[in-house]
XYZ file of C-alpha atoms in Angstrom:
453
model
C 23.728 -20.867 -43.509
C 21.590 -17.859 -43.231
C 22.770 -14.918 -40.820
C 20.532 -12.980 -38.666
C 21.200 -9.108 -38.546
C 22.529 -7.557 -35.194
C 20.638 -4.353 -36.014
C 17.365 -6.265 -36.302
C 18.041 -7.896 -33.015
C 18.855 -4.611 -31.374
C 15.763 -3.018 -33.009
C 13.438 -5.594 -31.296
C 15.152 -5.129 -27.858
C 14.714 -1.318 -28.016
C 11.142 -1.494 -29.328
C 10.128 -4.086 -26.628
C 11.943 -2.025 -23.858
C 10.104 1.154 -24.984
C 6.643 -0.531 -25.194
C 7.224 -1.777 -21.655
C 8.039 1.606 -20.345
C 4.610 2.896 -21.491
C 1.163 2.418 -19.745
C -0.277 -0.978 -20.673
C -2.847 -1.167 -23.335
C -4.430 -3.826 -25.428
C -2.764 -2.446 -28.509
C 0.675 -2.382 -26.931
C 0.132 -5.743 -25.525
C -0.476 -7.115 -29.002
C 2.650 -5.235 -30.079
C 4.869 -6.934 -27.358
C 3.363 -10.394 -28.075
C 4.251 -10.063 -31.660
C 7.810 -9.183 -30.883
C 7.971 -11.978 -28.376
C 6.677 -14.450 -30.863
C 9.149 -13.401 -33.427
C 11.912 -13.572 -30.885
C 10.994 -16.986 -29.920
C 11.111 -18.161 -33.526
C 14.517 -16.502 -34.081
C 15.930 -18.228 -31.024
C 14.468 -21.507 -31.825
C 16.044 -21.553 -35.215
C 19.390 -20.323 -33.517
C 19.400 -23.154 -31.208
C 18.684 -25.681 -33.980
C 21.689 -24.204 -35.903
C 19.207 -23.053 -38.778
C 20.559 -19.484 -38.524
C 23.767 -18.145 -37.303
C 25.127 -14.811 -36.130
C 28.474 -12.821 -36.811
C 31.132 -12.740 -34.305
C 30.589 -8.817 -34.245
C 27.041 -9.437 -33.215
C 27.564 -11.928 -30.328
C 27.168 -9.496 -27.665
C 23.893 -8.129 -29.086
C 22.790 -11.887 -29.203
C 23.531 -12.193 -25.634
C 21.306 -9.237 -24.819
C 18.563 -10.609 -27.058
C 18.597 -13.949 -25.146
C 18.620 -12.204 -21.886
C 15.557 -10.208 -22.974
C 13.520 -13.107 -24.623
C 15.209 -16.235 -23.618
C 12.645 -16.732 -20.603
C 12.892 -20.367 -19.521
C 15.243 -21.349 -22.253
C 17.677 -18.701 -21.343
C 20.361 -20.997 -19.964
C 20.394 -23.397 -22.653
C 20.772 -20.558 -25.268
C 23.546 -18.707 -23.366
C 25.339 -22.120 -22.991
C 25.180 -22.493 -26.826
C 26.428 -18.826 -27.376
C 29.243 -19.393 -24.817
C 30.565 -22.314 -26.921
C 30.778 -20.043 -29.932
C 32.260 -16.935 -28.263
C 35.596 -15.742 -27.066
C 34.306 -13.430 -24.108
C 32.577 -14.537 -20.860
C 28.858 -14.288 -21.884
C 27.319 -14.327 -18.404
C 29.893 -11.796 -16.944
C 29.276 -9.433 -20.063
C 25.647 -9.350 -19.283
C 26.047 -8.932 -15.355
C 28.605 -6.166 -15.894
C 26.647 -4.372 -18.542
C 24.041 -3.830 -15.755
C 26.189 -2.275 -13.326
C 26.553 1.450 -12.551
C 29.746 3.120 -13.451
C 30.982 3.402 -9.744
C 30.410 -0.354 -9.202
C 32.507 -1.183 -12.176
C 35.235 1.190 -11.117
C 35.548 -0.255 -7.793
C 34.474 -3.783 -8.637
C 31.542 -3.688 -6.293
C 28.684 -6.025 -6.861
C 25.322 -4.575 -5.905
C 23.736 -6.009 -2.904
C 20.138 -7.634 -2.463
C 17.691 -4.794 -1.728
C 16.637 -4.782 2.080
C 13.131 -3.721 3.359
C 11.798 -0.994 1.542
C 9.506 1.590 3.115
C 6.404 3.230 1.352
C 8.440 6.258 0.803
C 11.178 4.318 -0.793
C 8.810 2.281 -2.913
C 7.004 5.468 -4.068
C 10.528 7.044 -5.072
C 11.138 3.876 -7.230
C 7.815 4.150 -9.059
C 8.362 7.705 -9.836
C 11.873 7.124 -11.022
C 10.669 4.352 -13.181
C 7.734 6.290 -14.758
C 10.091 9.212 -15.377
C 12.472 6.876 -17.312
C 9.641 5.338 -19.251
C 8.754 8.878 -20.581
C 12.421 9.372 -21.784
C 12.350 5.939 -23.482
C 9.014 6.501 -25.125
C 10.459 9.451 -27.119
C 12.309 8.641 -30.119
C 13.848 5.281 -31.102
C 17.382 4.769 -30.070
C 18.506 5.994 -26.440
C 21.560 5.384 -24.443
C 22.035 1.775 -23.463
C 22.775 2.820 -19.959
C 19.090 3.799 -19.696
C 17.727 0.624 -21.049
C 19.979 -1.127 -18.502
C 18.628 1.037 -15.746
C 14.992 -0.047 -16.668
C 16.004 -3.671 -16.564
C 17.817 -3.217 -13.076
C 14.671 -1.571 -11.622
C 12.459 -4.393 -13.016
C 14.704 -7.216 -11.747
C 14.965 -5.574 -8.345
C 11.280 -5.481 -8.183
C 10.746 -9.219 -9.188
C 13.646 -10.143 -6.693
C 11.741 -8.091 -3.951
C 8.600 -10.142 -4.735
C 10.234 -13.548 -4.624
C 11.867 -12.658 -1.318
C 8.349 -11.607 0.032
C 7.073 -14.915 -0.966
C 9.850 -16.579 0.866
C 8.768 -14.801 3.996
C 12.039 -12.637 4.138
C 10.361 -9.269 3.555
C 8.132 -7.773 6.068
C 5.051 -5.330 5.198
C 3.333 -2.916 7.419
C -0.052 -1.755 6.675
C 1.114 1.641 5.554
C 3.519 -0.221 2.971
C 0.867 -2.436 1.357
C -1.039 -0.021 -1.143
C 2.322 1.489 -2.285
C 4.013 -2.101 -2.638
C 1.060 -3.251 -4.704
C 1.555 -0.278 -7.034
C 5.227 -0.954 -7.101
C 4.857 -4.495 -8.243
C 2.169 -3.594 -10.768
C 4.116 -0.861 -12.523
C 7.749 -1.616 -11.906
C 7.576 -5.392 -11.411
C 5.532 -5.837 -14.697
C 2.722 -7.985 -13.135
C 1.447 -9.032 -16.591
C 4.612 -10.950 -17.565
C 6.230 -12.102 -14.221
C 4.846 -15.077 -12.303
C 6.854 -13.952 -8.960
C 4.910 -10.542 -8.941
C 1.587 -12.065 -9.639
C 1.852 -14.602 -6.801
C 3.189 -11.812 -4.583
C 0.329 -9.628 -5.376
C -2.121 -12.369 -4.796
C -0.569 -13.064 -1.390
C -0.384 -9.325 -0.464
C -4.137 -8.889 -1.276
C -4.894 -11.969 0.820
C -3.069 -11.029 3.918
C -5.242 -10.656 7.017
C -4.778 -7.570 9.252
C -2.907 -9.487 11.980
C -0.102 -10.551 9.381
C 1.184 -7.107 8.755
C 4.265 -6.117 10.773
C 4.346 -3.202 13.226
C 6.175 -0.062 11.588
C 9.659 0.370 13.320
C 10.898 3.807 13.547
C 14.608 4.259 12.913
C 17.061 7.214 12.921
C 17.998 7.393 9.325
C 21.667 8.764 10.053
C 22.340 5.901 12.342
C 20.884 3.470 9.861
C 22.990 4.855 7.163
C 26.316 4.582 9.187
C 25.432 1.091 10.321
C 24.723 0.097 6.622
C 28.262 1.507 5.622
C 29.990 -0.217 8.560
C 28.425 -3.741 7.669
C 29.487 -3.370 3.921
C 33.135 -2.455 4.561
C 34.320 -3.867 7.765
C 35.732 -7.355 8.104
C 33.112 -8.168 10.545
C 30.456 -7.898 7.736
C 31.515 -11.370 6.363
C 29.698 -12.706 9.365
C 26.488 -11.052 8.573
C 23.556 -13.378 7.789
C 23.279 -13.826 3.963
C 19.918 -14.550 2.075
C 19.632 -17.362 -0.286
C 19.451 -16.586 -3.978
C 16.164 -15.657 -5.577
C 14.752 -18.521 -7.516
C 14.060 -16.874 -10.655
C 15.854 -16.848 -14.173
C 17.214 -13.399 -13.328
C 20.622 -12.966 -11.606
C 20.683 -12.694 -7.769
C 23.064 -9.985 -6.431
C 25.272 -10.735 -3.602
C 27.281 -8.556 -1.279
C 30.964 -8.220 -2.207
C 33.265 -5.326 -1.655
C 36.968 -4.792 -1.372
C 38.106 -3.272 1.798
C 40.866 -1.461 -0.006
C 38.360 0.492 -2.072
C 36.731 1.927 1.149
C 38.587 5.261 1.067
C 38.050 5.983 -2.570
C 34.328 5.024 -2.364
C 33.666 7.035 0.838
C 35.100 9.948 -1.395
C 32.466 9.128 -3.960
C 29.518 8.979 -1.353
C 30.620 12.313 -0.069
C 30.840 14.002 -3.584
C 27.563 12.618 -4.983
C 25.525 12.056 -1.815
C 24.679 8.507 -2.509
C 22.091 7.150 -0.095
C 21.627 3.689 1.425
C 18.406 2.085 1.856
C 16.499 2.589 5.160
C 16.784 0.235 8.112
C 19.585 -2.248 7.167
C 18.558 -4.389 10.141
C 15.042 -4.531 9.160
C 15.702 -7.107 6.346
C 15.473 -10.158 8.387
C 12.529 -11.120 10.561
C 12.941 -13.117 13.663
C 11.012 -16.361 13.417
C 9.650 -15.814 16.969
C 8.380 -12.291 15.642
C 7.461 -13.479 12.345
C 3.575 -13.607 11.887
C 2.006 -16.686 10.184
C 1.712 -16.228 6.489
C -1.841 -15.979 5.376
C -3.829 -19.029 4.352
C -4.119 -19.491 0.708
C -7.909 -19.240 -0.348
C -9.392 -22.507 -1.113
C -9.942 -23.060 -4.850
C -13.369 -22.035 -6.269
C -15.647 -25.187 -6.558
C -16.290 -24.129 -10.121
C -12.635 -24.563 -11.072
C -11.253 -27.529 -9.389
C -9.295 -29.959 -11.533
C -10.785 -33.431 -11.108
C -8.795 -36.316 -9.498
C -9.949 -39.357 -7.951
C -10.053 -37.395 -4.725
C -10.217 -33.552 -4.786
C -6.905 -31.965 -3.736
C -5.154 -28.699 -3.704
C -3.906 -27.555 -7.026
C -0.174 -27.426 -7.746
C 1.251 -24.219 -9.022
C 1.461 -25.623 -12.707
C -2.075 -26.917 -12.598
C -3.328 -23.568 -11.378
C -1.650 -21.977 -14.359
C -3.383 -24.068 -16.719
C -6.574 -23.779 -14.969
C -6.383 -19.844 -15.156
C -5.452 -20.272 -18.903
C -8.556 -22.430 -19.720
C -10.870 -20.502 -17.612
C -10.341 -17.119 -19.537
C -10.519 -18.910 -22.754
C -13.737 -20.512 -21.754
C -15.204 -17.261 -20.498
C -14.473 -15.502 -23.813
C -15.826 -18.377 -25.936
C -19.028 -18.878 -23.613
C -19.703 -15.039 -23.901
C -19.483 -15.134 -27.631
C -21.665 -18.151 -27.763
C -24.139 -16.822 -25.235
C -23.365 -19.691 -22.966
C -22.503 -20.107 -19.158
C -18.898 -21.555 -18.764
C -19.194 -21.962 -15.134
C -22.539 -23.847 -15.497
C -20.850 -26.048 -18.181
C -17.910 -26.700 -15.841
C -20.266 -27.835 -13.024
C -22.092 -30.156 -15.393
C -18.813 -31.778 -16.596
C -17.781 -32.344 -12.860
C -21.152 -33.651 -11.857
C -21.135 -36.186 -14.963
C -17.672 -37.370 -14.240
C -18.433 -37.861 -10.535
C -21.419 -39.978 -11.612
C -19.189 -42.197 -13.720
C -20.741 -41.145 -17.060
C -17.416 -40.331 -18.621
C -13.862 -40.325 -17.530
C -11.493 -37.316 -17.491
C -7.908 -38.183 -18.563
C -5.389 -38.551 -15.822
C -3.769 -35.161 -16.711
C -6.649 -33.539 -17.804
C -9.239 -31.236 -16.207
C -12.808 -30.121 -16.410
C -11.862 -26.914 -17.686
C -9.997 -28.477 -20.680
C -13.156 -30.586 -21.474
C -15.357 -27.387 -21.504
C -12.816 -25.660 -23.879
C -13.144 -28.616 -26.163
C -16.585 -28.294 -26.225
C -16.842 -24.662 -26.624
C -14.138 -24.499 -29.442
C -16.158 -27.189 -31.495
C -19.209 -25.067 -31.122
C -17.495 -21.876 -32.161
C -16.534 -23.514 -35.335
C -19.926 -24.598 -36.026
C -18.975 -28.499 -35.548
C -20.803 -31.011 -33.380
C -19.103 -31.413 -30.070
C -18.375 -34.845 -28.887
C -19.116 -33.848 -25.289
C -22.592 -32.772 -26.179
C -24.014 -36.391 -25.767
C -21.947 -37.217 -22.689
C -23.251 -33.936 -20.993
C -26.879 -35.241 -21.433
C -26.395 -38.783 -20.779
C -27.934 -40.546 -17.867
C -25.832 -43.878 -18.031
C -22.084 -44.450 -18.692
C -20.972 -43.902 -22.220
C -19.688 -46.620 -24.447
C -15.959 -47.023 -25.006
C -16.205 -45.744 -28.406
C -17.781 -42.729 -27.278
C -15.152 -42.251 -24.582
C -12.443 -42.807 -27.099
C -14.032 -40.271 -29.424
C -14.165 -37.646 -26.373
C -10.524 -38.220 -25.725
C -9.553 -37.732 -29.258
C -11.556 -34.477 -29.358
C -9.488 -33.299 -26.464
C -6.299 -34.024 -28.285
C -7.645 -32.415 -31.461
C -8.530 -29.242 -29.651
C -5.143 -28.891 -27.815
C -4.415 -25.629 -26.279
C -5.217 -23.314 -29.115
C -7.883 -25.126 -31.175
C -5.922 -25.417 -34.355
C -6.845 -29.037 -34.802
C -10.613 -27.985 -34.833
C -10.050 -25.008 -36.939
C -8.410 -27.296 -39.629
C -11.531 -29.501 -39.516
C -13.721 -26.554 -39.860
C -11.725 -25.273 -42.766
C -11.977 -28.457 -44.611
C -15.939 -28.423 -44.186
C -16.149 -24.779 -45.260
C -14.191 -25.458 -48.474
C -16.439 -28.187 -49.262
C -19.320 -26.018 -49.444
C -17.355 -23.007 -50.980
C -17.598 -20.833 -47.773
C -14.932 -19.084 -45.597
C -14.644 -19.101 -41.845
C -15.608 -16.085 -40.010
C -12.836 -13.722 -38.931
C -14.455 -12.733 -35.661
C -12.626 -14.256 -32.711
C -13.741 -14.673 -29.042
C -10.859 -12.434 -28.045
C -11.936 -9.543 -30.157
C -15.300 -9.506 -28.577
C -14.059 -9.937 -25.065
C -13.820 -6.929 -22.539
C -10.413 -5.261 -22.161
C -10.009 -6.536 -18.581
C -10.677 -10.159 -19.836
C -8.195 -9.554 -22.750
C -5.661 -8.376 -20.504
C -6.077 -11.410 -18.120
C -5.824 -13.689 -20.951
C -2.611 -12.459 -22.194
C -1.013 -12.683 -18.801
C -2.323 -16.160 -18.375
C -0.910 -17.050 -21.939
C 2.516 -15.825 -20.868
C 2.659 -18.028 -17.989
C 1.761 -21.021 -20.035
C 4.478 -20.172 -22.524
C 6.873 -20.191 -19.638
C 5.733 -23.528 -18.656
C 6.007 -24.794 -22.131
C 9.574 -23.689 -22.408
C 10.807 -25.410 -19.131
C-alpha cells in the first residue's frame, strides 16, 4: 500500500495557512482552491484505504483532517482514531490551547459580547499575525494555532449572532462587518456569510442601545463568575452548530491562586461586560425580516415558496455560473430565467421535482458555450406543450450538463475530433470580472460542503 509523506501534508497545511493570512486576490484564491482539491483527493483515498500514513505522521494527519476535512471531518477523524494510540480529538483540542491554559487545565470560555474597540483589536492582531506568516515558509506551530483560534472565534461569534445570542449596537456594526470579512474568512465560512447578510439587512430599530459599563467592575465580576462555586449556576449557552469545536467554561477552584498570580504578572485582561452576553427576551428586538427572494431567481415549485438554505446555496451557485456564461455569449441570464419560468407556468414543459429554473438556464447556456444545439432552445420558443420525447430529451440534457458541464464538454470534444479541431481554451471564468470570480469561488465552496455532508 502507498504511504503519504507527513512532510507533504505539513507543507500543504502551512502553505494554505499563509495564503489565508494574506489579502484575498484571484491568484491566491486559485492557489488555495488547488490545495483544497489536492487535499480532498488525498483524504478520499485515505478514507478508502488506497493510501496510508506512518505512525509517526498520525498527528500531522489529524491536523490535515482538521484543516481540510470540512463536512467529512468527523468520519475521517473516526477512522484515524481506530488506527492511533492517542486521543485524536483531545490532541487537536489541546494543541490550540495557550500555555497557561494547558498549565492549569483551563478550557477557554465562549467569547461574550465584543465592543467595536475589542473587535478592532482582534482585526489588528490578525493582520499583524498575517504579515508574520507571509514571510518565509515554516513558522512556529503556535503562530498557526493562534491564527486558527482567532478564525474559529470569529465563526463561533457569527453563529451565536445568528441564534440571537449576541447584541449589536449601531456603533459596532461597521467594525463587526470588517471583523467577519477579515478574521471570519467570509469567502469560505457559511456562518459568517449568513451573519453578514443578516447584519446588512438589520433595520435601525433592531440595533441594541449601547450600555456603558465600568471596566474595572466588569473585570472583577468576570473573575468572580469564573472561579467561585456559584459560577456553576451561571446560564450556559448551547454549543455552536458548526464543525468546529465549541469551547465551554471549566476551571478548577484549586488553580485560582496560581492563575491570579499569572494575571497579575502578565496583565491578562478579560472581555468587557461579562453580563452583556445574554439579551433578555423582553428586551430583545425582533430579528430583521429576511428579504423576499428576487422574482428572477425563485426555484420553481407547484406553488412558489420560500427557499430552504440548501436551495439558496444551489441558486447562488447556478446564478453566478449563468451570469458568467451569458456575459461571454452576449446574452441576458435574467431574461432567460424569466422565460423559463413563464414557459413552465404555461405548462409548455416540466421542471424536474428537485430542479430549478437556474439549472435549466445553465444547461441551455453550457450547450451553447460549446457550440452545440441546446435541447431547451425549441422549448423556450414553443407555444404548445412539448412532446414526451422532447421532455425526455430536455431532462437528459440537464443530467448531461450536471453541475460542471463535463458531460457537455465530452460531447463537444467528440464532435471537434471528428472535424480535426480543438476546443477553445477560453473559459467564462477567465472573462468574468474579478468581483464575479470571487463570488463564484465563494459559492463553489458552499456547494462542495453540501456535497460532502
